[in-house]
């Protein structure tokens, strides 16, 4: 048992932990806040700008960013918020735990929008379409809406349907 614990502990310390603190901060997998270290992704930035302009022109558009963990999706979105979405209210959310039901998804969205007294997706959709101002929703960690079982895509499908139904008022960006 001691050998197993010792083996586990030795594996848990990554080579990154041995670097000086300055380098640990540079190489950790976390959103980059220093613009001077941001590697400009002009092609992706232009594509996001084009899709946003289509949405502003009342064309249906949604974005899903796909990439490995640490590939810069969150950093790119932070810069897009500052450079493209700056005139709009931007909601950002990232579920910390798996959302296993449509009711949990509704509760999560109500928390993001800071709304009470709504008890269905239909009522939330009506509120968005009738009362809310155009805005941007950045929904990260959509993998947290998938469960590895039969019917495990239901919550993700509900979000995609809901985003489609509300896309005239909300520019949806998911990753």
mmCIF file of C-alpha atoms in Angstrom:
data_model
loop_
_atom_site.group_PDB
_atom_site.id
_atom_site.type_symbol
_atom_site.label_atom_id
_atom_site.label_comp_id
_atom_site.label_asym_id
_atom_site.label_seq_id
_atom_site.Cartn_x
_atom_site.Cartn_y
_atom_site.Cartn_z
ATOM 1 C CA UNK A 1 0.000 0.000 0.000
ATOM 2 C CA UNK A 2 2.838 2.424 0.857
ATOM 3 C CA UNK A 3 4.439 1.811 -2.524
ATOM 4 C CA UNK A 4 1.175 2.638 -4.282
ATOM 5 C CA UNK A 5 0.728 5.873 -2.311
ATOM 6 C CA UNK A 6 4.345 6.861 -2.960
ATOM 7 C CA UNK A 7 3.900 6.104 -6.669
ATOM 8 C CA UNK A 8 0.710 8.161 -6.802
ATOM 9 C CA UNK A 9 2.355 11.100 -5.050
ATOM 10 C CA UNK A 10 5.366 11.054 -7.363
ATOM 11 C CA UNK A 11 3.111 11.099 -10.427
ATOM 12 C CA UNK A 12 0.963 13.916 -9.050
ATOM 13 C CA UNK A 13 3.913 16.351 -9.001
ATOM 14 C CA UNK A 14 4.296 17.573 -12.549
ATOM 15 C CA UNK A 15 7.489 18.934 -14.069
ATOM 16 C CA UNK A 16 5.740 22.310 -14.068
ATOM 17 C CA UNK A 17 5.900 22.348 -10.260
ATOM 18 C CA UNK A 18 9.696 22.334 -10.439
ATOM 19 C CA UNK A 19 9.847 25.534 -12.504
ATOM 20 C CA UNK A 20 10.256 28.986 -10.945
ATOM 21 C CA UNK A 21 6.968 30.701 -10.102
ATOM 22 C CA UNK A 22 7.238 33.112 -13.041
ATOM 23 C CA UNK A 23 7.384 30.214 -15.509
ATOM 24 C CA UNK A 24 4.655 28.304 -13.706
ATOM 25 C CA UNK A 25 2.349 31.276 -14.304
ATOM 26 C CA UNK A 26 3.355 31.477 -17.961
ATOM 27 C CA UNK A 27 2.760 27.803 -18.669
ATOM 28 C CA UNK A 28 -0.282 26.986 -16.545
ATOM 29 C CA UNK A 29 -3.455 26.014 -18.349
ATOM 30 C CA UNK A 30 -5.559 29.018 -17.478
ATOM 31 C CA UNK A 31 -7.015 31.995 -19.267
ATOM 32 C CA UNK A 32 -4.373 34.490 -20.360
ATOM 33 C CA UNK A 33 -5.019 37.987 -19.036
ATOM 34 C CA UNK A 34 -1.904 39.735 -20.365
ATOM 35 C CA UNK A 35 -2.606 40.880 -23.908
ATOM 36 C CA UNK A 36 1.110 41.173 -24.685
ATOM 37 C CA UNK A 37 1.422 37.376 -24.358
ATOM 38 C CA UNK A 38 -1.623 36.710 -26.522
ATOM 39 C CA UNK A 39 -0.752 35.068 -29.835
ATOM 40 C CA UNK A 40 -3.109 36.776 -32.269
ATOM 41 C CA UNK A 41 -5.313 34.222 -33.998
ATOM 42 C CA UNK A 42 -6.337 36.452 -36.872
ATOM 43 C CA UNK A 43 -8.210 33.811 -38.864
ATOM 44 C CA UNK A 44 -10.334 32.756 -35.887
ATOM 45 C CA UNK A 45 -10.798 36.372 -34.748
ATOM 46 C CA UNK A 46 -11.986 37.386 -38.241
ATOM 47 C CA UNK A 47 -14.362 34.437 -38.411
ATOM 48 C CA UNK A 48 -15.895 35.376 -35.048
ATOM 49 C CA UNK A 49 -16.204 38.991 -36.200
ATOM 50 C CA UNK A 50 -17.928 37.936 -39.441
ATOM 51 C CA UNK A 51 -20.420 35.705 -37.633
ATOM 52 C CA UNK A 52 -21.187 38.499 -35.172
ATOM 53 C CA UNK A 53 -21.798 40.945 -38.021
ATOM 54 C CA UNK A 54 -24.196 38.431 -39.603
ATOM 55 C CA UNK A 55 -26.052 38.206 -36.288
ATOM 56 C CA UNK A 56 -26.220 42.019 -36.076
ATOM 57 C CA UNK A 57 -27.713 41.948 -39.575
ATOM 58 C CA UNK A 58 -30.470 39.727 -38.159
ATOM 59 C CA UNK A 59 -29.162 36.529 -39.688
ATOM 60 C CA UNK A 60 -29.290 33.457 -37.500
ATOM 61 C CA UNK A 61 -25.832 32.536 -36.328
ATOM 62 C CA UNK A 62 -24.292 30.606 -33.487
ATOM 63 C CA UNK A 63 -20.697 29.716 -32.758
ATOM 64 C CA UNK A 64 -19.155 26.621 -31.259
ATOM 65 C CA UNK A 65 -15.423 26.813 -30.562
ATOM 66 C CA UNK A 66 -13.717 23.453 -30.475
ATOM 67 C CA UNK A 67 -10.217 22.839 -29.179
ATOM 68 C CA UNK A 68 -8.112 20.920 -26.729
ATOM 69 C CA UNK A 69 -7.861 22.052 -23.122
ATOM 70 C CA UNK A 70 -5.264 24.789 -22.970
ATOM 71 C CA UNK A 71 -5.501 25.621 -26.677
ATOM 72 C CA UNK A 72 -6.546 29.227 -26.000
ATOM 73 C CA UNK A 73 -10.333 29.185 -26.441
ATOM 74 C CA UNK A 74 -11.037 31.181 -23.270
ATOM 75 C CA UNK A 75 -8.248 33.631 -24.003
ATOM 76 C CA UNK A 76 -9.532 34.170 -27.530
ATOM 77 C CA UNK A 77 -13.032 34.776 -26.157
ATOM 78 C CA UNK A 78 -11.729 37.301 -23.628
ATOM 79 C CA UNK A 79 -10.108 39.291 -26.425
ATOM 80 C CA UNK A 80 -13.215 38.991 -28.602
ATOM 81 C CA UNK A 81 -15.323 40.394 -25.735
ATOM 82 C CA UNK A 82 -13.013 43.398 -25.501
ATOM 83 C CA UNK A 83 -12.634 44.009 -29.236
ATOM 84 C CA UNK A 84 -15.908 42.866 -30.872
ATOM 85 C CA UNK A 85 -18.671 42.513 -28.272
ATOM 86 C CA UNK A 86 -17.814 45.671 -26.310
ATOM 87 C CA UNK A 87 -21.130 47.446 -27.134
ATOM 88 C CA UNK A 88 -23.282 44.568 -25.859
ATOM 89 C CA UNK A 89 -24.049 43.074 -22.494
ATOM 90 C CA UNK A 90 -22.047 39.870 -22.350
ATOM 91 C CA UNK A 91 -23.102 36.970 -20.154
ATOM 92 C CA UNK A 92 -20.387 34.414 -19.496
ATOM 93 C CA UNK A 93 -20.931 31.088 -17.841
ATOM 94 C CA UNK A 94 -19.204 27.763 -17.405
ATOM 95 C CA UNK A 95 -20.872 25.009 -15.420
ATOM 96 C CA UNK A 96 -18.550 23.675 -12.747
ATOM 97 C CA UNK A 97 -20.317 20.341 -12.507
ATOM 98 C CA UNK A 98 -22.200 18.133 -14.918
ATOM 99 C CA UNK A 99 -25.733 19.334 -15.628
ATOM 100 C CA UNK A 100 -27.750 16.140 -15.737
ATOM 101 C CA UNK A 101 -31.297 17.304 -16.451
ATOM 102 C CA UNK A 102 -33.202 19.956 -18.328
ATOM 103 C CA UNK A 103 -34.450 21.325 -15.004
ATOM 104 C CA UNK A 104 -30.846 21.799 -13.844
ATOM 105 C CA UNK A 105 -30.053 23.540 -17.145
ATOM 106 C CA UNK A 106 -33.028 25.883 -16.713
ATOM 107 C CA UNK A 107 -31.949 26.683 -13.160
ATOM 108 C CA UNK A 108 -28.388 27.325 -14.361
ATOM 109 C CA UNK A 109 -29.550 29.698 -17.127
ATOM 110 C CA UNK A 110 -31.866 31.563 -14.744
ATOM 111 C CA UNK A 111 -28.886 32.088 -12.442
ATOM 112 C CA UNK A 112 -26.766 33.374 -15.328
ATOM 113 C CA UNK A 113 -29.476 35.803 -16.445
ATOM 114 C CA UNK A 114 -30.255 36.684 -12.793
ATOM 115 C CA UNK A 115 -33.947 35.979 -13.290
ATOM 116 C CA UNK A 116 -36.482 34.632 -10.820
ATOM 117 C CA UNK A 117 -40.144 33.693 -11.140
ATOM 118 C CA UNK A 118 -39.716 31.759 -14.399
ATOM 119 C CA UNK A 119 -40.369 28.043 -14.295
ATOM 120 C CA UNK A 120 -40.046 26.808 -17.878
ATOM 121 C CA UNK A 121 -37.908 27.147 -20.964
ATOM 122 C CA UNK A 122 -40.906 28.483 -22.849
ATOM 123 C CA UNK A 123 -41.380 31.343 -20.371
ATOM 124 C CA UNK A 124 -37.642 32.078 -20.408
ATOM 125 C CA UNK A 125 -37.677 32.130 -24.199
ATOM 126 C CA UNK A 126 -40.620 34.551 -24.193
ATOM 127 C CA UNK A 127 -38.889 36.806 -21.658
ATOM 128 C CA UNK A 128 -35.746 36.886 -23.795
ATOM 129 C CA UNK A 129 -37.600 37.590 -27.037
ATOM 130 C CA UNK A 130 -40.005 40.167 -25.608
ATOM 131 C CA UNK A 131 -38.226 41.928 -22.744
ATOM 132 C CA UNK A 132 -34.484 41.536 -22.956
ATOM 133 C CA UNK A 133 -32.033 43.639 -24.926
ATOM 134 C CA UNK A 134 -29.824 42.000 -27.562
ATOM 135 C CA UNK A 135 -26.821 40.445 -25.835
ATOM 136 C CA UNK A 136 -24.024 37.915 -26.141
ATOM 137 C CA UNK A 137 -23.926 34.623 -24.236
ATOM 138 C CA UNK A 138 -20.583 32.892 -23.900
ATOM 139 C CA UNK A 139 -21.273 29.399 -22.619
ATOM 140 C CA UNK A 140 -18.076 27.473 -21.916
ATOM 141 C CA UNK A 141 -17.675 23.853 -20.815
ATOM 142 C CA UNK A 142 -20.565 22.534 -22.894
ATOM 143 C CA UNK A 143 -19.027 19.094 -22.380
ATOM 144 C CA UNK A 144 -20.598 19.340 -18.900
ATOM 145 C CA UNK A 145 -24.010 18.895 -20.593
ATOM 146 C CA UNK A 146 -23.206 15.408 -21.829
ATOM 147 C CA UNK A 147 -23.630 12.241 -19.786
ATOM 148 C CA UNK A 148 -22.205 8.908 -20.913
ATOM 149 C CA UNK A 149 -25.408 6.912 -20.931
ATOM 150 C CA UNK A 150 -28.392 6.317 -23.185
ATOM 151 C CA UNK A 151 -30.099 9.670 -23.666
ATOM 152 C CA UNK A 152 -26.968 11.445 -22.477
ATOM 153 C CA UNK A 153 -27.276 14.129 -25.146
ATOM 154 C CA UNK A 154 -30.715 15.384 -24.000
ATOM 155 C CA UNK A 155 -29.451 18.378 -22.011
ATOM 156 C CA UNK A 156 -27.011 19.415 -24.738
ATOM 157 C CA UNK A 157 -29.774 19.109 -27.343
ATOM 158 C CA UNK A 158 -32.047 21.245 -25.171
ATOM 159 C CA UNK A 159 -29.400 23.987 -24.970
ATOM 160 C CA UNK A 160 -28.866 23.886 -28.734
ATOM 161 C CA UNK A 161 -32.613 24.068 -29.381
ATOM 162 C CA UNK A 162 -33.011 26.892 -26.863
ATOM 163 C CA UNK A 163 -30.088 28.819 -28.347
ATOM 164 C CA UNK A 164 -31.635 28.423 -31.786
ATOM 165 C CA UNK A 165 -35.016 29.704 -30.587
ATOM 166 C CA UNK A 166 -33.480 32.753 -28.893
ATOM 167 C CA UNK A 167 -30.761 33.553 -31.429
ATOM 168 C CA UNK A 168 -32.498 36.669 -32.738
ATOM 169 C CA UNK A 169 -31.853 38.329 -29.336
ATOM 170 C CA UNK A 170 -28.807 36.410 -28.102
ATOM 171 C CA UNK A 171 -25.584 35.837 -29.985
ATOM 172 C CA UNK A 172 -24.567 32.413 -28.643
ATOM 173 C CA UNK A 173 -20.906 31.408 -28.444
ATOM 174 C CA UNK A 174 -20.248 27.971 -26.986
ATOM 175 C CA UNK A 175 -17.085 26.054 -26.289
#
